[in-house]
Every structure is written in structure tokens, then in C-alpha cells.
Amino acid sequence: MNRDIQEQKNTLSFEDYKKQILEDYRLIVISRETSKLGRREVLSGKGTFGIFGDGKELPQIVLNRFFQAGDFRSGYYRDQTLMMAQGHLTPKQLFSAIYAHPDIKNEPMSAGRQMVGHFSNQLIDEDGNWLDQLQSKNHVADVSSTGAQMPRLIGLAQASKIYRNLDIKHSQKFSNQGNEIAWGTIGNASTSEGLFFEAINTAGVLQIPMVMSVWDDGYGISVENKQQTTKESISKALEGFGREEDIDGIEILTVKGWDYPALIKTYSYASKLAREKHIPILVHVTELTQPLGHSTSGSHERYKSKERLSWEKEYDCNHKMKEWIVSNGISDHDNLDEIESVIKREVREAKKEAWKEYQQPILEQRVRLNKFLEVLMPESNNDVELKILHKSLNDKTELFYHDVISTARKTFPLLVKNQVKNTDGFKNWLDEIKAKLQEKYSSHLYSEGVNATESVKLTPPQYQLDAPMVDGRIILRDNFDHLLENEDRLIIFGEDSGKIGGVNQGLEGLQNKYGKIRVADTGIREATIIGQGIGMAIRGLKPIAEIQYLDYVLYCIQILSDDLATLSYRTKGRQLAPLIIRTRGHRLEGIWHSGSPMSGLINLIRGIQLLVPRNMTQAAGFYNTLLRANQPAIVVESLNGYRIKEKLPSNLGEYCLPIGEIEVLKSGNDITLVSYGSTLRIVQQVAMKLEGYGIDAEVIDIQTLIPFDISKQLSNSIAKTNRLLIIDEDMPGGASAYILQQLLEEQNIYPLLDSQPKLLTAKEHRPPYAEDGDYFSKPSADDIFECVFEIMHESNPNKYPKL
Ligand SMILES: Cc1ncc(C[n+]2csc(CCOP(=O)(O)OP(=O)(O)O)c2C)c(N)n1
């Protein structure tokens, strides 16, 4: 018996010690039984996919002993036992998740939006307020992509270090002097992902309180460790990261996943070291199994040998735990068997209840539909199609909402066809229920209510009479200075952001003034820069993460897309990461410095705002608004704007500009020219030149691509000019197509147009280097002029002859 177990025995009475062990056993059996029944539910057709925590129960029950309130987990779909041990998840809730119950009260992890096995706890209350994280054991909502939990783990752990080293005023709900551990979990095969290695390196550099467990069952679905990992062992492969006596690094530990005393010893040591010393730790938990196979998609007998399968039976951690309990005289087989059979009954009951509660509201809607039909059917000449439709709905023993709604939607045209009168009540019910259900599936993509950018009180920039003209970067720098001064939760970091104050000097001198934690340099590792920001934002800090150039956003697009963009949506607004990302682009030169992959972003990051300020005054005003809201956003500054002179506002750090409003930069009556970012300057010049040719163009700055013109002002311009040209330096069919789609579908501009709307974009290839590369790739002043002329020619060929 090891010392930790011995210590427990010494501090507890033998009865209490036994009770605790048996409670652990009860939990691992509950978890296993839920996995088994869950799998059966899916295979019987009541769910579409199932993935469970079987074979990983024991290490989680031990890890839980050292997981304190305030701590965070960033893990994956195998962690069901830990969630159950912490009271976040009951078997009934897990079954509700299998059925995708869309009510958050029944399915608290994601309100039915995520597949079963994607866990979270609520960090934001119903009204959008942050809950006290120190009162709960916290879990950032899991994502399905393997390894994607790693970047944010860094930020979660780093937040403890920041809270320990800075005296932050509003930290009461978030940290107790940085004593919180960020617990990571990952499968052995997922450690092959680049994100894992990037995060491990970052943790070693930053020295943060992270305890990273690798649940190693030897496989990644069917692929063995031999094909996954150098030396077939992640702890061996990582040896070079290992901590040495006088050299910082990562403490690497290994332990067998079925060995209860050894697990206690390992996690006791790991948690103490991480919590007290802020040292990152990797626990490689080996010899785990997967008794039910990877998921419901197939059976593991297809790819595991007979020998392996029989080894898995023998070394199943639950089985080993039972053996250990009996051999140490804590209980006997009869007693443990009795515990197991009681649990079997309880889990079965939980399953039944979950199904009943899932079906109840759907059945109620079927009853409503049937009531309408009792009246309407006879009036429809007893239409045969209608009868068949409803018989098949009423014959169903298991119902989805879409069964009822789809039947109702098919009913309505049949009622119209048969000239049934008095269908208003039916139609109202159908519209109402459809809207209600749509909300269940579509809400909270963006922050709502108090957290939305629309809730921020707006203040315009003010200017003194003698306001000087300064380089744009000075406005940004001095604005950040004010923000850092007045918002102690603000942390800014990125490649070269610290010592030299950013490649464009927008942070010049601010590290000296505010210290190396608040204005920090990072390594070249875009994914974990974003991960730092996500983790910090979740833990109540106000991070601005800098991606040096827009083109390099591709290195972190996966984490932006899968994690940040979906966090609010996948938790129905119960978790938020209000991370602000600062980057720069537009009008750059060179294949890897084009600065324009806007449509890629627009498509992949819905859930994150995308702001494209034309100058630094606008950019600063957006930062000020974002810092007062809780909405993730990317701000793309104009790279060629840092040295352009702008008037210096007197209320830096205070003025807040609206997000989602267009701005008319020049009014005109003949044609509406729409653009954003650096291209606008060229458009403005062309608009002046067009005056000389008798063309009065209206120039409009979109300002923000997401959200797009919330109050639908653009159509007013088109109603006046009846002509539209969208100028964009993105690819053909890129952001310009998105703008046109918004105008056609959201603002119905089609009837307002007298000429075909035109889109002037860059060429399909990336722009070659230098001035000529730009001229022949992106829309130039000449291109814009000629394009406008062509549109005007169509309306009045005499006045505007062909060029
Ligand atoms: C980026 C990505 N690639 C592939 C998958 C498909 N996939 C899901 S789980 C899995 C295996 C993961 O194995 P491991 O990390 O060992 O975890 P385990 O499921 O064995 O606990 C794969 C390939 C995925 N979800 N995400």
C-alpha cells in the first residue's frame, strides 16, 4: 500500500475510508452501466451517434479527488465519469443528450446541440451574467476535433499565473490568487496532432499550472500507437521537454490506468506541484482499455486481435478495481455484485425517464395538430393524401419534432387546395411553433442581451479645436494606453507585441509602462496565441491576441472556427470567450502577404464578428466598444494606414463606435459604391474624379462584414441611385458576393436596381509581389473608374460613351 493511501487511512476512520472507496466503485459502475445502455439506445435507433467513457473510469475518479472548485478542465468526449463524479452529469442527462433533448434544463451540456459526450458546465446565467467560477468545478465545452482542446488549455492555465502575479480588482469570481489548475485530457492518438505539440511546447515555455492527462488505450479508432507516436509512447517521445533540476520544463509522469493506489499517488503529487509551483505536468496514463469499442460507428473486434481483446478484459480498470477492493478486504464479491445490480436497475430507470421527458413536449404538439385536424379534415373533402399523412404520423411510436412539423407543413397546402376555410388558427399555431423551435436550434450564435455589442453605450470621438494630425498608429497606441490604464483585466500579447511594441508600433512603449505580463511577446505559434486568448477570456480576463498578419490567420483558423466561433452557440450562451483578435491586412503585396482572405473568414468564423475599419480612429473606437461587450471579434487594421495622418481625438479609450453600421463617406445620386478597408481610399479618390465627368457617386463604408448593416441602411442609398458597384480586394465570388447576398436577401434591393449590379474584385490568384503585382491583381483606380463608366453607359450611352 502506498503512502498516499496509507495517509488517507490514517486520517479517516476505517469505516469512512471504506465508504469512500465504495463510493468510488459505485460511480465507476454507474458510469460503465450508462455507457453500455447508452450504446444500446443508439444502436436501437433512438440516437444517431454514441461515444462513451468506458475503460477510462478509474483514472477519472482519482483525478476528481484533486480537482478543486475554481479549477478548469479542457478535455474530450471520454470524460463522462469525471463529470458524473462532480455532479455535473447524471445518467438521465446523458440519455437526454443521446436523444438531443433541446431543453437546457434536461440537457445542460449543450441543449441538444452537441453529440453526447461533449461536456460543459454553465459559466453564464440565464440573464447573461458571469457566475462565480470559484464555486464550481469548471469544464469548457468540448469540441469533436481531436486535439482542439489543447490551445485553450494554455490560456486557462495561464490565467492562474496572471491572477497570481497581478493584483486584478475584479477577480473575485475567477481566481483565488491563481491557485487553480487547468486539467487537460486527451486520447493517446490525438497527441499526434500538431496542436498538441505546439501546446506542450508553449506550456513548457510559459510554466503554467496545467495537468495534462493522456488516456492511453493503445489505439486511435483502429490505428495502433506504432503508427501514431514515435517510440509508441508519448511520454518517451516527450522526454526532451522534461524538467531538469535547474532547467524549467514539463514534469512527465507515467502510471497504469488500472492501478488505483498508483493513480492516487501520481495525481496527488501532480496536483500539488502544479497548484503550488505552477509547473506544467503531463501524466501518461497507460494500459487503459475500450471495452465497448471506439463509438457506435463500429465494433473493435474488427481490428483488435483475440489476445488484445482478452488482455483488455483482464486489465479493464473497473474489473481491476473490484479485485483490489476484495483483495484488500474492503468489501467482498457478494456486496459488490449487489451494488452492481442495484445500479443496473437505477440506470435503466433513468433511461426510461429521460425518454419520457424527451417525448412529452413532442407528443403534446401532436395532440394540438390532431385537434386542428378533427375540425379541418371533414372540411377538406376527406382528402386521401391528408388522411395518409396523418395516419402515418399517428402510427409512429417514437416521435421527433420534425415529424409533427413536417406533417403540419404538408397539411397546409392540402387545406388550401381543398379550399378549407378557417385555417387561421392552424396556420398561427404552425408559425408559432416553427419560430419557437427554430430559436431552440439557432439562438446564441452571437452574444445576446447584456453581452452583445449592441448593448454598449455609444460615444462619438471628440476633437479639440487645435487637434493635431498624427500618424494613425499614434491614435491606436495612445488608445491602448488609456485602455490598459483603466481596465486592469486587459492583457495584450502576440508575436513582437511586447519589447518592440508591435511590428507597426501600435503598442510602442507600453510594455515598459505596464509590464511584461500585460503587454507580452509570444512565440511564433498562432493557434496557441488564440488558445491563450480563449482560455483567459473564459476566466474573466480581457485579452487582445495579436495575429501579426492576416494571412497567418490560416494557422489558427481551425481553432477560431471550431472553438471560439462556436462556444456561445454550442452552450446556448452559457459559456462565452470574449476574445478580441487584432490583426492587419488589406492592400498588401506578395503571395503570403496579400492581406485579403476575407471570404474564407466570413464563411468559417460565423459567431465571431469581423470588423474592417478604414482607419485607426475607427479601429480604436471598435476596440473601445468590444472591450465593454462580451463578444469575440477580429479587427483587421489596414496595414498601409499606420503612417497616414488622422486627427487625434481627445477622448481616447472612451469613445465607442457602433458595430454593424455602415457609414456614408460621400453622398451622391448616380451610383452607390460599396467597399471597406484600404480599398476605400482608392474608391474615394475615384469618386472625386468621377465628379469631373458628371457622375455623382455615393461612397459607402461597410465597416463591419459581420455583423452586416444591422439597420439595413444600404438599401436607402440604392433606392436613391438605383445602381450598385461593390469593390473588394478579395477573390471573385468572395466577400463581394457575400455583400451582394446580404443586399439581395436581407434588404431586397432587386426592385430598386436600374442596372445590373457589378462586383469588382481581385484576380483569382494571390497577388504577386510589388507595385505592379498589386496593379494587375487587385482593383485599381483605373479599374474602378472604367467599371463605373460602363454601368453609367448602359443608362445613358450619349452622356457616357464607351471608353
Ligand atoms: C481533427 C480530427 N480528425 C479525426 C477525427 C475522427 N476521430 C474521432 S476520435 C478519433 C480517434 C481518437 O483516438 P484517441 O485520441 O486515442 O482517443 P480515444 O477515442 O481512443 O479515447 C478520430 C480519428 C476527429 N474527430 N478530429
Tab-separated table of C-alpha atoms and ligand atoms in Angstrom, residues 56 76-78 144-146 187-190 193 217 219-221 290 294, ligand 1:
chain	number	residue	atom	x	y	z
A	56	LYS	CA	-11.338	5.343	-18.608
A	76	TYR	CA	-12.697	15.447	-24.641
A	77	TYR	CA	-15.542	13.018	-25.042
A	78	ARG	CA	-14.207	10.286	-22.730
A	144	SER	CA	-15.132	16.991	-31.530
A	145	SER	CA	-11.956	17.777	-33.432
A	146	THR	CA	-9.124	15.797	-31.876
A	187	GLY	CA	-6.544	10.409	-26.123
A	188	ASN	CA	-3.194	8.840	-26.956
A	189	ALA	CA	-3.754	9.043	-30.710
A	190	SER	CA	-4.791	12.689	-30.615
A	193	GLU	CA	-1.898	16.407	-33.769
A	217	ASP	CA	-5.712	2.752	-24.677
A	219	TYR	CA	-5.436	2.878	-30.326
A	220	GLY	CA	-6.930	5.809	-32.234
A	221	ILE	CA	-10.041	4.098	-33.533
A	290	GLN	CA	-12.025	0.424	-24.540
A	294	HIS	CA	-14.445	3.430	-30.036
B	1	LIG	C1	-9.236	16.502	-36.353
B	1	LIG	C2	-9.959	15.195	-36.290
B	1	LIG	N1	-9.540	14.157	-37.043
B	1	LIG	C3	-10.193	12.995	-36.979
B	1	LIG	C4	-11.265	12.827	-36.148
B	1	LIG	C5	-12.022	11.490	-36.109
B	1	LIG	N2	-11.723	10.800	-34.827
B	1	LIG	C6	-12.518	10.923	-33.784
B	1	LIG	S1	-11.929	10.157	-32.469
B	1	LIG	C7	-10.577	9.600	-33.285
B	1	LIG	C8	-9.565	8.765	-32.565
B	1	LIG	C9	-9.046	9.401	-31.355
B	1	LIG	O1	-8.283	8.493	-30.646
B	1	LIG	P1	-7.635	8.857	-29.266
B	1	LIG	O2	-7.107	10.229	-29.299
B	1	LIG	O3	-6.682	7.799	-28.889
B	1	LIG	O4	-8.863	8.898	-28.273
B	1	LIG	P2	-9.834	7.714	-27.829
B	1	LIG	O5	-11.069	7.896	-28.645
B	1	LIG	O6	-9.151	6.426	-28.124
B	1	LIG	O7	-10.070	7.919	-26.396
B	1	LIG	C10	-10.607	10.035	-34.592
B	1	LIG	C11	-9.583	9.714	-35.606
B	1	LIG	C12	-11.659	13.925	-35.375
B	1	LIG	N3	-12.684	13.866	-34.531
B	1	LIG	N4	-10.981	15.079	-35.447
